[in-house]
mmCIF file of C-alpha atoms and ligand atoms in Angstrom:
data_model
loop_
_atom_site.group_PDB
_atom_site.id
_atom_site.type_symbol
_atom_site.label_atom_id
_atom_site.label_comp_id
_atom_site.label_asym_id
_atom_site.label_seq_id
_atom_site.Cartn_x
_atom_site.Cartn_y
_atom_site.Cartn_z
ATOM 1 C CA UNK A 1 16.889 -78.991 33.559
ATOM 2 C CA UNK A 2 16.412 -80.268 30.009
ATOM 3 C CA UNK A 3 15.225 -82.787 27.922
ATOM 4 C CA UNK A 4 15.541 -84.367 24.478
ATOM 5 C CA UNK A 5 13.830 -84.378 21.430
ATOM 6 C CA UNK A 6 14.427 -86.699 18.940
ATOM 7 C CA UNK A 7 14.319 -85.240 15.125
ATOM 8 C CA UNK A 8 14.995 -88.066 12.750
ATOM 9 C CA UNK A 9 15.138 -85.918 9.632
ATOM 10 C CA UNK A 10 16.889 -84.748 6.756
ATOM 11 C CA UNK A 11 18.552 -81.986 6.953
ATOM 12 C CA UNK A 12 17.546 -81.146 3.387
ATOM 13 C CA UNK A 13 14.210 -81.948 3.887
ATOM 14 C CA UNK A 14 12.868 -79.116 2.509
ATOM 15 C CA UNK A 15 14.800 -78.733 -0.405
ATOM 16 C CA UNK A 16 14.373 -82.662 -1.073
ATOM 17 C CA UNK A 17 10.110 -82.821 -0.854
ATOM 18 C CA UNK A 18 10.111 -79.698 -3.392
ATOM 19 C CA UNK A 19 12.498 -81.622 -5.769
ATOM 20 C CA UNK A 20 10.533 -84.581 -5.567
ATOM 21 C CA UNK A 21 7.802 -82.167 -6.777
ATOM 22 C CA UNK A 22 9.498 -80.754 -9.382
ATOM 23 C CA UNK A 23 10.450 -84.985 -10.294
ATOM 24 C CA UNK A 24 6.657 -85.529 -10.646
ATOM 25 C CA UNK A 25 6.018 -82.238 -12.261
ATOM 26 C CA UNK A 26 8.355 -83.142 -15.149
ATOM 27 C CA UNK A 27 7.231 -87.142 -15.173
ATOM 28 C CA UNK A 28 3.827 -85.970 -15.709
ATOM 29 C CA UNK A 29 4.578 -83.342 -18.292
ATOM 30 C CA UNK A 30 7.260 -86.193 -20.063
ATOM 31 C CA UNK A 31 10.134 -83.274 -19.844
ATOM 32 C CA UNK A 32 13.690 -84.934 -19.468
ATOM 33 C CA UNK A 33 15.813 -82.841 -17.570
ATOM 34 C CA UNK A 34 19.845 -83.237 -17.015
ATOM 35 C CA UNK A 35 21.857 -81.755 -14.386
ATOM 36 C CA UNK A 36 25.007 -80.502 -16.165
ATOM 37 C CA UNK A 37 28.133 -80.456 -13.511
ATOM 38 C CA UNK A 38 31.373 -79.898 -13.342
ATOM 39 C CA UNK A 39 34.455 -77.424 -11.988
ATOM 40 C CA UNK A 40 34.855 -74.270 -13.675
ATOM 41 C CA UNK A 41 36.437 -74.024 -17.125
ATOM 42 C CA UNK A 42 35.680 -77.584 -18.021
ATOM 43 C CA UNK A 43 34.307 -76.288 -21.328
ATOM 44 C CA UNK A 44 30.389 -76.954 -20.327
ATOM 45 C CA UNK A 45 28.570 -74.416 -22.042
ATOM 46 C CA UNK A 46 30.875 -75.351 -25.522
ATOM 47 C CA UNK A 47 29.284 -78.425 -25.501
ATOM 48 C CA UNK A 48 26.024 -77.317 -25.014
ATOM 49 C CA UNK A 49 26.432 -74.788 -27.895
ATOM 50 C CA UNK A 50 28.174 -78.032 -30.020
ATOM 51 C CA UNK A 51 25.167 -80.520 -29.369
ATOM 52 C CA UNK A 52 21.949 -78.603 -28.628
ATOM 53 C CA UNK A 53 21.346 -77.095 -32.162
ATOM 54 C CA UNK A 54 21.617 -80.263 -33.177
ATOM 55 C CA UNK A 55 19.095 -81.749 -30.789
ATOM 56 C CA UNK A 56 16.597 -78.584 -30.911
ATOM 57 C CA UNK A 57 16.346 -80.335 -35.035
ATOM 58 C CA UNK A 58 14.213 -83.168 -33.373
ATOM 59 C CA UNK A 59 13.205 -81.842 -30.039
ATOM 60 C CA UNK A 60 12.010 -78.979 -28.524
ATOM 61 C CA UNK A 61 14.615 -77.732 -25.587
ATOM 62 C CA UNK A 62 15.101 -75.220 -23.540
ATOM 63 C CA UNK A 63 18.287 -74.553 -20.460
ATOM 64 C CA UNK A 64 18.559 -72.893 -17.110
ATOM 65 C CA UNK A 65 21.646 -71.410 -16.502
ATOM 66 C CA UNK A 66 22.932 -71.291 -12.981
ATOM 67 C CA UNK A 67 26.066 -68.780 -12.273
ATOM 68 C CA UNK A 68 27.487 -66.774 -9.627
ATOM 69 C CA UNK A 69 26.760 -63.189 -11.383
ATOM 70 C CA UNK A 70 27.311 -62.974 -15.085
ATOM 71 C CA UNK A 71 24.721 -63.298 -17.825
ATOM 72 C CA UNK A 72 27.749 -64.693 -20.067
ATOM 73 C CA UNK A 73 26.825 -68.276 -20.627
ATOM 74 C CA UNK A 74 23.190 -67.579 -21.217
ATOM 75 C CA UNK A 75 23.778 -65.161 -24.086
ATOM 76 C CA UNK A 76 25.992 -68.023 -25.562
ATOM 77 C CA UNK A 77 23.488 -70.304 -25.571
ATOM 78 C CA UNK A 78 21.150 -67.577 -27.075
ATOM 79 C CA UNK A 79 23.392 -67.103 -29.455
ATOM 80 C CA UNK A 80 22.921 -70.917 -30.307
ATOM 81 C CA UNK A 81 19.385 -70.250 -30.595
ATOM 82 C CA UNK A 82 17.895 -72.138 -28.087
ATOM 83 C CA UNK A 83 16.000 -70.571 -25.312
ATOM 84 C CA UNK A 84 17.834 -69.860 -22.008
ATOM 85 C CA UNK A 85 16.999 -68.483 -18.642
ATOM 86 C CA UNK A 86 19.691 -67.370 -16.484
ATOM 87 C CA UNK A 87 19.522 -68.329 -12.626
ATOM 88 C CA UNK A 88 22.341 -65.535 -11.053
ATOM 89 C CA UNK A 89 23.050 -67.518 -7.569
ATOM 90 C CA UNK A 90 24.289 -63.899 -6.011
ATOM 91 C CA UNK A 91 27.871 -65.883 -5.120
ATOM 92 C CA UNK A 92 25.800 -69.695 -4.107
ATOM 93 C CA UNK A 93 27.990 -72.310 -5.309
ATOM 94 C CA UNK A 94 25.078 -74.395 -6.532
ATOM 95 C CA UNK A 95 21.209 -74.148 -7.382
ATOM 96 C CA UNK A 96 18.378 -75.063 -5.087
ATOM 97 C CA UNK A 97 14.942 -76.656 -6.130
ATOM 98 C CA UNK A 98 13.196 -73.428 -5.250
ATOM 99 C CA UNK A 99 15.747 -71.658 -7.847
ATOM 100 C CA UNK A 100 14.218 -73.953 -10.498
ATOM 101 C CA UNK A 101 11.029 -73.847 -9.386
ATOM 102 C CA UNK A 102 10.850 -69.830 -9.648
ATOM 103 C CA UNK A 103 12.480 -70.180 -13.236
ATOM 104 C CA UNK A 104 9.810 -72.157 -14.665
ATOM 105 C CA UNK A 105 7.250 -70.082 -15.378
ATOM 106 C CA UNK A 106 9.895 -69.080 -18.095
ATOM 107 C CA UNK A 107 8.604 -72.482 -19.593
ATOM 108 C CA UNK A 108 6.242 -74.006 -21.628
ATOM 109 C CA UNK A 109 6.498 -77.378 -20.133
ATOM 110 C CA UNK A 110 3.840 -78.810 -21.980
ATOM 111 C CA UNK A 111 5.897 -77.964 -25.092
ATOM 112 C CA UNK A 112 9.096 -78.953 -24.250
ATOM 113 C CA UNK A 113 11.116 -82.718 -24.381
ATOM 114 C CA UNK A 114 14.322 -81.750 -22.929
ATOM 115 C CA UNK A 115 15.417 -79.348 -19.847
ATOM 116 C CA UNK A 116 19.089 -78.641 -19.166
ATOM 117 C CA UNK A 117 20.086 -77.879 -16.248
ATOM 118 C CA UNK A 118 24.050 -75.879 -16.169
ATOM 119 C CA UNK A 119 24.862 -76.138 -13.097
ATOM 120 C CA UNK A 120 27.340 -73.712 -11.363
ATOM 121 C CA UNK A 121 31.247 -74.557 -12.141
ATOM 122 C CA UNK A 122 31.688 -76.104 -8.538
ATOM 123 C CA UNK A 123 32.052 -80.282 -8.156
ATOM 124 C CA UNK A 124 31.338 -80.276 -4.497
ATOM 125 C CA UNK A 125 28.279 -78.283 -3.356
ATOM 126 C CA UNK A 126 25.949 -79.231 -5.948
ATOM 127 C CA UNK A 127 26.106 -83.100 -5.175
ATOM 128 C CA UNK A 128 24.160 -82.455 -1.938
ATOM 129 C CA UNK A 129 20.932 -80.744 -3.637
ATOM 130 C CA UNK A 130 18.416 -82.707 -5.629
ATOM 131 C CA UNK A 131 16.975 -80.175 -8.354
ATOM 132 C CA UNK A 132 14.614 -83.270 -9.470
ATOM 133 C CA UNK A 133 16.552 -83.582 -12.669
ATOM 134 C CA UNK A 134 16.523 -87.409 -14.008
ATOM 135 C CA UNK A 135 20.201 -87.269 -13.689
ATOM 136 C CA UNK A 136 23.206 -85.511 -13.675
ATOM 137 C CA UNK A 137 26.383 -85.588 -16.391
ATOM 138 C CA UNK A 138 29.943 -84.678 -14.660
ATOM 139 C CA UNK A 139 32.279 -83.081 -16.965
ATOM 140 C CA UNK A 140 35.851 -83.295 -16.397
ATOM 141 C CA UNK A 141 37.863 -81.624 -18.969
ATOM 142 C CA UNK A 142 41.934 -82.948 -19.274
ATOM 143 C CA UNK A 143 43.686 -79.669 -18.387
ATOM 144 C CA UNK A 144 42.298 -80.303 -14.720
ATOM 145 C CA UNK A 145 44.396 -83.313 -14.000
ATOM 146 C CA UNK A 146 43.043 -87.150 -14.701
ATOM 147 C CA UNK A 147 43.513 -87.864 -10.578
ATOM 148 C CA UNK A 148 40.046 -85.347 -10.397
ATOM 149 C CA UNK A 149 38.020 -88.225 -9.721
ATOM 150 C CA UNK A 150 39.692 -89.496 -6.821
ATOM 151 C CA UNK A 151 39.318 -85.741 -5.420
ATOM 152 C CA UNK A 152 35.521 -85.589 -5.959
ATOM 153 C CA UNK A 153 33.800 -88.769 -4.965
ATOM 154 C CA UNK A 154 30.474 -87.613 -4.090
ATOM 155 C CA UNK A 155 29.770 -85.997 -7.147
ATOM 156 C CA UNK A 156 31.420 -89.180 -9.425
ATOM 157 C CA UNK A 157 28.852 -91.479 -7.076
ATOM 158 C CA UNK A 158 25.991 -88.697 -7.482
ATOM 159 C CA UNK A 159 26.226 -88.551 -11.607
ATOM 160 C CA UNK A 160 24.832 -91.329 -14.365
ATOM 161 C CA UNK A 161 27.662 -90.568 -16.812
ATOM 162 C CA UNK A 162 30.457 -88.701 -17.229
ATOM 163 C CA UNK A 163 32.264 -86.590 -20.255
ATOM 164 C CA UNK A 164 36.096 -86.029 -20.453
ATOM 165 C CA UNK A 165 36.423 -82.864 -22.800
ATOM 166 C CA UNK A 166 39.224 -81.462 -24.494
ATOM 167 C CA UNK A 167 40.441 -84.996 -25.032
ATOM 168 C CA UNK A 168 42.186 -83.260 -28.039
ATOM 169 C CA UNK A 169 44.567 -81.886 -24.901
ATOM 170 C CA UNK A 170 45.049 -85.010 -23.607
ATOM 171 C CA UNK A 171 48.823 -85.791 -24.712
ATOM 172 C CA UNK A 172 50.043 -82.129 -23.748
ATOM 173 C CA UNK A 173 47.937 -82.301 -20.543
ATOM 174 C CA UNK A 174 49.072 -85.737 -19.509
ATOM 175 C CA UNK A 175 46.334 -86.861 -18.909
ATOM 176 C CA UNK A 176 45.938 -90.070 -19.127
ATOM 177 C CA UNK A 177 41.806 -90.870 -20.513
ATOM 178 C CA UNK A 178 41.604 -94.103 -19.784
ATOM 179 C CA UNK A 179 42.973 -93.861 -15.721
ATOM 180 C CA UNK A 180 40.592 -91.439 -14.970
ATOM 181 C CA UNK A 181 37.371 -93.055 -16.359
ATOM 182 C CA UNK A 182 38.528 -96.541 -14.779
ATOM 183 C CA UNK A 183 39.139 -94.632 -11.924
ATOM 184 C CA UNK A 184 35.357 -92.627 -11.747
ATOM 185 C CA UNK A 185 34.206 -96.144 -12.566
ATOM 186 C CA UNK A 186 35.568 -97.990 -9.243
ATOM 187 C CA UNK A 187 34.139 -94.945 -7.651
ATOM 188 C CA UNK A 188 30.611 -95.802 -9.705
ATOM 189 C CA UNK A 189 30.834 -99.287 -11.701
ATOM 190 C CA UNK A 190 27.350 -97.704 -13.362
ATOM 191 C CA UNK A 191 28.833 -94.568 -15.319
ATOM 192 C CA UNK A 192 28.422 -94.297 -18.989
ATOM 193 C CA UNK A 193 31.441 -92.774 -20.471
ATOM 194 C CA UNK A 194 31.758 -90.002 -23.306
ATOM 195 C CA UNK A 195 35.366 -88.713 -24.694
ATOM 196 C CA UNK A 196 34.606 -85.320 -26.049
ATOM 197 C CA UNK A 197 36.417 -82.340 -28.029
ATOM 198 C CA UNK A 198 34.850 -79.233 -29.094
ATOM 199 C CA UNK A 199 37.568 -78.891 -31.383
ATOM 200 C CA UNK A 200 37.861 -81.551 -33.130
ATOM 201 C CA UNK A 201 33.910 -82.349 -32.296
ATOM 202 C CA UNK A 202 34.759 -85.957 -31.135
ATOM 203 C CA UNK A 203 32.661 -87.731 -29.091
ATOM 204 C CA UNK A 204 29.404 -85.263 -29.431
ATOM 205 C CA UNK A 205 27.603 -87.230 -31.803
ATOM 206 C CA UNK A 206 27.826 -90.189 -28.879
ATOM 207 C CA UNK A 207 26.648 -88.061 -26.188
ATOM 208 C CA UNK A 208 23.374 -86.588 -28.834
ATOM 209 C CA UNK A 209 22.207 -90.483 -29.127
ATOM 210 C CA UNK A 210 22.399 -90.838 -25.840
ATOM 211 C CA UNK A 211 20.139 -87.762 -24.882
ATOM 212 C CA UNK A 212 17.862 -88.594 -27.798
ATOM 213 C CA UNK A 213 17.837 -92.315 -26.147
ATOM 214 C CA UNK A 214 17.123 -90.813 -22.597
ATOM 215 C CA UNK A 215 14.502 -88.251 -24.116
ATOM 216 C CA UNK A 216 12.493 -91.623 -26.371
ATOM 217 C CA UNK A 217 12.682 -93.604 -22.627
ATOM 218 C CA UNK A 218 10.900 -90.531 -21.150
ATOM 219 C CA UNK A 219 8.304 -89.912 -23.516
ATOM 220 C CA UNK A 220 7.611 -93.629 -23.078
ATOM 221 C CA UNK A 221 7.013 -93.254 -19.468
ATOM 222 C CA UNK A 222 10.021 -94.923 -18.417
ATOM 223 C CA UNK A 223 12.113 -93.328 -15.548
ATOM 224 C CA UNK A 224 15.458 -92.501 -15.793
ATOM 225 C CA UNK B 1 30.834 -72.994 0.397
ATOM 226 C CA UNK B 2 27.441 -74.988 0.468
ATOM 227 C CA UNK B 3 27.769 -75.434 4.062
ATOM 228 C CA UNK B 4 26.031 -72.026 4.655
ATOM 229 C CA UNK B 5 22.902 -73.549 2.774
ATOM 230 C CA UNK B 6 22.999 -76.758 4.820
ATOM 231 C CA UNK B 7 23.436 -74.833 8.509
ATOM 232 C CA UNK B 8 20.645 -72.655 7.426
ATOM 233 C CA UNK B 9 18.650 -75.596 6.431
ATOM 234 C CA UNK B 10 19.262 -77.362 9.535
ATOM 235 C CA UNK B 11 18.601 -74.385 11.752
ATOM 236 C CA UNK B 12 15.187 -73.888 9.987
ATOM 237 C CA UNK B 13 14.185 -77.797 11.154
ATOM 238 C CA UNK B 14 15.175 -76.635 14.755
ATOM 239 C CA UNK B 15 13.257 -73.850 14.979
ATOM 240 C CA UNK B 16 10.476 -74.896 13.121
ATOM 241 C CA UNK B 17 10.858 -78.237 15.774
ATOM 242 C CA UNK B 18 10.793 -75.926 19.258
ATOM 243 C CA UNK B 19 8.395 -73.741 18.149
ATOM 244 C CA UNK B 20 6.020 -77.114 17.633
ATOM 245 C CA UNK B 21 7.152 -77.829 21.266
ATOM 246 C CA UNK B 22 6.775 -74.500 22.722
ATOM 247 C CA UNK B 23 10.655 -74.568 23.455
ATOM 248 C CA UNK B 24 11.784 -71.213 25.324
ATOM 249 C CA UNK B 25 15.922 -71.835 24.195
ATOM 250 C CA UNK B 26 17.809 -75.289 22.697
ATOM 251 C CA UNK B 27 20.723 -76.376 24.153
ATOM 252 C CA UNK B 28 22.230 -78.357 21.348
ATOM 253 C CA UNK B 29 21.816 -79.990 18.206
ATOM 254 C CA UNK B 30 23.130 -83.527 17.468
ATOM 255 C CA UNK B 31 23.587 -84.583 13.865
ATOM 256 C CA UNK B 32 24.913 -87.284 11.406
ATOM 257 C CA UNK B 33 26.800 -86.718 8.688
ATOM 258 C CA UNK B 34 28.382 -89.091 6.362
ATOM 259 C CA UNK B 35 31.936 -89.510 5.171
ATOM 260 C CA UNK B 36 30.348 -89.579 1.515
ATOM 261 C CA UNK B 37 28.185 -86.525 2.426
ATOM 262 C CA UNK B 38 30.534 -83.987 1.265
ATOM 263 C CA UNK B 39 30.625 -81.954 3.860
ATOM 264 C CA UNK B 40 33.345 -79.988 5.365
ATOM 265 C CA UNK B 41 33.210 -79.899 9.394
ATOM 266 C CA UNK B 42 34.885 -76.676 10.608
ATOM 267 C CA UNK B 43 32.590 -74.415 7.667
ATOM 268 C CA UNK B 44 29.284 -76.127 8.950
ATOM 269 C CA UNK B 45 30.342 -75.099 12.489
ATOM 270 C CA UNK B 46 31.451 -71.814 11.540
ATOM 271 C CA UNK B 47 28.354 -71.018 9.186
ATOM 272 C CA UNK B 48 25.709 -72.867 12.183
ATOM 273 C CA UNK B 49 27.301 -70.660 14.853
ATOM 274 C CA UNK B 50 27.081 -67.040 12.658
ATOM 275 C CA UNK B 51 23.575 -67.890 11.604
ATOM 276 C CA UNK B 52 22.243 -68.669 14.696
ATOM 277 C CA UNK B 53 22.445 -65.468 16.574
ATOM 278 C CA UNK B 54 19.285 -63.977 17.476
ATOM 279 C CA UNK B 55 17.327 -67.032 17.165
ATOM 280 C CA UNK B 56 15.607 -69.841 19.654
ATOM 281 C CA UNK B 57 18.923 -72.042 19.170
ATOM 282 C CA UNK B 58 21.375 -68.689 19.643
ATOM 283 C CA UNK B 59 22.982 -70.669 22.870
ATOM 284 C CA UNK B 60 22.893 -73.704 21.128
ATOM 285 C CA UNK B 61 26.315 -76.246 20.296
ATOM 286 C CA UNK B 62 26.244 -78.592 17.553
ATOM 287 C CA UNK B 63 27.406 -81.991 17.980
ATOM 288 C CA UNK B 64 28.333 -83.401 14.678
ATOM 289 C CA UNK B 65 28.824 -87.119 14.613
ATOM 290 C CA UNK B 66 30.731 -88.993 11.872
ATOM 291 C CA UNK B 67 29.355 -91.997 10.089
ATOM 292 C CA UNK B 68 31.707 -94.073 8.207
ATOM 293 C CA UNK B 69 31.306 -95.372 5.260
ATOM 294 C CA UNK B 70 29.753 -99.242 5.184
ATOM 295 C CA UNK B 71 29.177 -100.938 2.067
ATOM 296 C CA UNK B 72 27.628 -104.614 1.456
ATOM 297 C CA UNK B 73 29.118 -106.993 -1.438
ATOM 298 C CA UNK B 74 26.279 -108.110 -3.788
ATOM 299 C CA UNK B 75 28.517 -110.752 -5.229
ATOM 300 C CA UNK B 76 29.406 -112.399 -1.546
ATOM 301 C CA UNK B 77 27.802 -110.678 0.969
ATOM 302 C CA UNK B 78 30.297 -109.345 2.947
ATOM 303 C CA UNK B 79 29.498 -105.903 4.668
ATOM 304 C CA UNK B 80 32.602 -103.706 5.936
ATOM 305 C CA UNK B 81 33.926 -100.372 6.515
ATOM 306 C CA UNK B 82 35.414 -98.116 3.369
ATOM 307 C CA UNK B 83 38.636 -95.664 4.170
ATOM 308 C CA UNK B 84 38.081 -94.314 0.783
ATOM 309 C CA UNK B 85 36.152 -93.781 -1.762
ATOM 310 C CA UNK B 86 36.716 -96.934 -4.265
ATOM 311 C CA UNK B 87 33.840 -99.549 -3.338
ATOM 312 C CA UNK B 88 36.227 -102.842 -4.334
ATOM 313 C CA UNK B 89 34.696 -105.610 -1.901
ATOM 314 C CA UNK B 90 37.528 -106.532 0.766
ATOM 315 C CA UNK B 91 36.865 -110.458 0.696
ATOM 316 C CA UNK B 92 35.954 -111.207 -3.255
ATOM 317 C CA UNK B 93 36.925 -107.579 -5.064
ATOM 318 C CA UNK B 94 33.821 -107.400 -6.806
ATOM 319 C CA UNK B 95 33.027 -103.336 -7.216
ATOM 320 C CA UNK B 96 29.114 -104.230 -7.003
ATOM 321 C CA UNK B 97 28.825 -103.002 -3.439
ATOM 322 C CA UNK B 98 25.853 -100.916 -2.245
ATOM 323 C CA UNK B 99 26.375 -98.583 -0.026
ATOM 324 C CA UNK B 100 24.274 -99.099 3.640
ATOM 325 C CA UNK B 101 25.558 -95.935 5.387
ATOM 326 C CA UNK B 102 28.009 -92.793 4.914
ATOM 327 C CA UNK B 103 25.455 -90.869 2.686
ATOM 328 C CA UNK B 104 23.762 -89.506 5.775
ATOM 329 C CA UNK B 105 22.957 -85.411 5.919
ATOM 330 C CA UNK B 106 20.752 -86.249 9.183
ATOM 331 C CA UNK B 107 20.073 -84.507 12.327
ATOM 332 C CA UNK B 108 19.204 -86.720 15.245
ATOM 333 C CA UNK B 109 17.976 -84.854 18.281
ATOM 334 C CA UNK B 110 17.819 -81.516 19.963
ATOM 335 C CA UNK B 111 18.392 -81.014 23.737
ATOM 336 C CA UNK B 112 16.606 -77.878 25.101
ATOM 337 C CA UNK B 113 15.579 -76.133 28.452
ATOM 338 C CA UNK B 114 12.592 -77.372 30.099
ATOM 339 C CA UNK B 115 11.291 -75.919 33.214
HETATM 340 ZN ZN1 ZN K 1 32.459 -109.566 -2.042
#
């Protein structure tokens, strides 16, 4: 014999009600935090080293690093001289809310405006877990292929804007800018767009207002 | 492969669920996923079935049931099925469609052994 029992949950309950936590935490405390994402090699953590001195002039800000097992990106953003604490996912190809929650005590978050969250290179797994950022930013950089949106839906529906990089590649990459953000915008009509080199440092001063924007809109209690 | 994290996830609700009901062994485990979920099948199979040895649910099958994708036009008000992934509306083309099902990460029921 057997019977049924009806469950009617989430299956990522847990790791849902503990990022809503962490969402309230960081509401109360007036901390923005952004969920970096994007595949490997899409020139991330340049970026961050590019616009974060620049923001750390205004703001106080601090970033968790989440990788499979090297230090590397942290000590870059060290290097930057902003304050970093590396999240080594032991070969996860995304973080968890209780990853962040264990890595704040690193954190004065009564004395910080901005959180960033680097995810792990990886544009599928992460979409699934809430880390109770505000949002998330997908970067797609031009030597991966401009068709990349069409290949990762749930992560172009999950994110609030998205950054091409290496747009200074563009011609030799074929990649054609303008397809691929039309593209991640049928997939998402409400994605705000940034074209970004490292090289060239186009774009970054774009992306810096709008993080400055998104930091004013905290601190004035509105949600993002 | 972040079907490892959802399997263990999921098997945490079901044991945490028959030890609440005093459940000797489950049977199966029914759940909905979404087309937009992101979610690859055969790993969540694969990862459910190697993590469930040794526990309550360690005879247990999992029945994974698709839901497709159904989005409602704000501009008209049609509501249809998607194929893909670009939300154009099928009757006006408006892309202001909100999405009413396909996100789903859900389980649904457990059967298990009652004596
Ligand atoms: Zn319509």
């Amino acid at each position: 014999m057997s019977k049924k029992i009806e469950v009617e949950d989430k299956i990522l309950s847990k790791n849902d009600k503990l990022a809503n936590e962490l969402r309230q935490l960081f509401l109360d405390k007036k901390v923005l935090v952004i969920n970096f994402v994007s595949s490997p090699g899409s020139g991330k953590t340049s970026i961050l080293e590019n616009i974060l001195p620049k923001l750390s002039k205004k703001y106080r800000l601090a970033v968790i690093e989440g990788d499979l097992e090297t230090e590397n990106d942290a000590e870059r953003i060290r290097k930057a001289g902003i304050k970093a604490y590396q999240i080594t996912t032991g070969g996860a190809c995304h973080l968890e809310a209780f990853g962040i929650k264990n890595a704040l005590p690193n954190f004065d978050l009564d004395n910080l405006d901005l959180l960033i969250i680097e995810n792990v290179g990886n544009l599928v797994c992460p979409a699934s877990f809430d880390l109770g950022e505000d949002f998330k930013i997908v970067v797609i950089s031009t030597p991966e292929g401009d068709d990349k949106p069409a290949k990762y839906p749930s992560m172009i529906r999950a994110s609030s804007a998205i950054i091409v990089n290496k747009i200074d590649l563009a011609e030799y990459m074929e990649f054609d800018v303008d397809k691929c953000i039309d593209y991640a915008k049928r997939i998402n009509p409400n994605l705000v767009e940034f074209r970004t080199s490292c090289k060239t440092k186009t774009g970054l001063d774009d992306l810096i207002a709008f993080i400055e924007t998104k930091i004013e809109e905290k601190h004035a209690g509105i949600r993002g | 492969m972040h079907e490892a994290s959802i399997a263990q996830s999921l098997l945490d609700v079901v044991i945490e669920t028959a030890h609440k009901n005093s459940v000797k062994s489950v049977l199966s485990v029914e759940v909905n996923i979404g087309r937009l979920a992101a979610v690859e099948k055969n790993s969540l199979l694969f990862a459910f079935d190697a993590l469930k040895e040794g526990t309550v649910a360690e005879k247990a099958s999992l029945i994974i049931n698709d839901i497709p994708i159904v989005g409602k036009c704000n501009a008209c008000g049609l509501e249809d099925e998607y194929d893909n992934f670009v939300f154009s509306c099928h009757n006006c083309g408006s892309y202001d469609v909100t999405i009413i099902s396909g996100e789903e990460l859900n389980i649904k029921e457990i059967e298990v052994e009652d004596e």
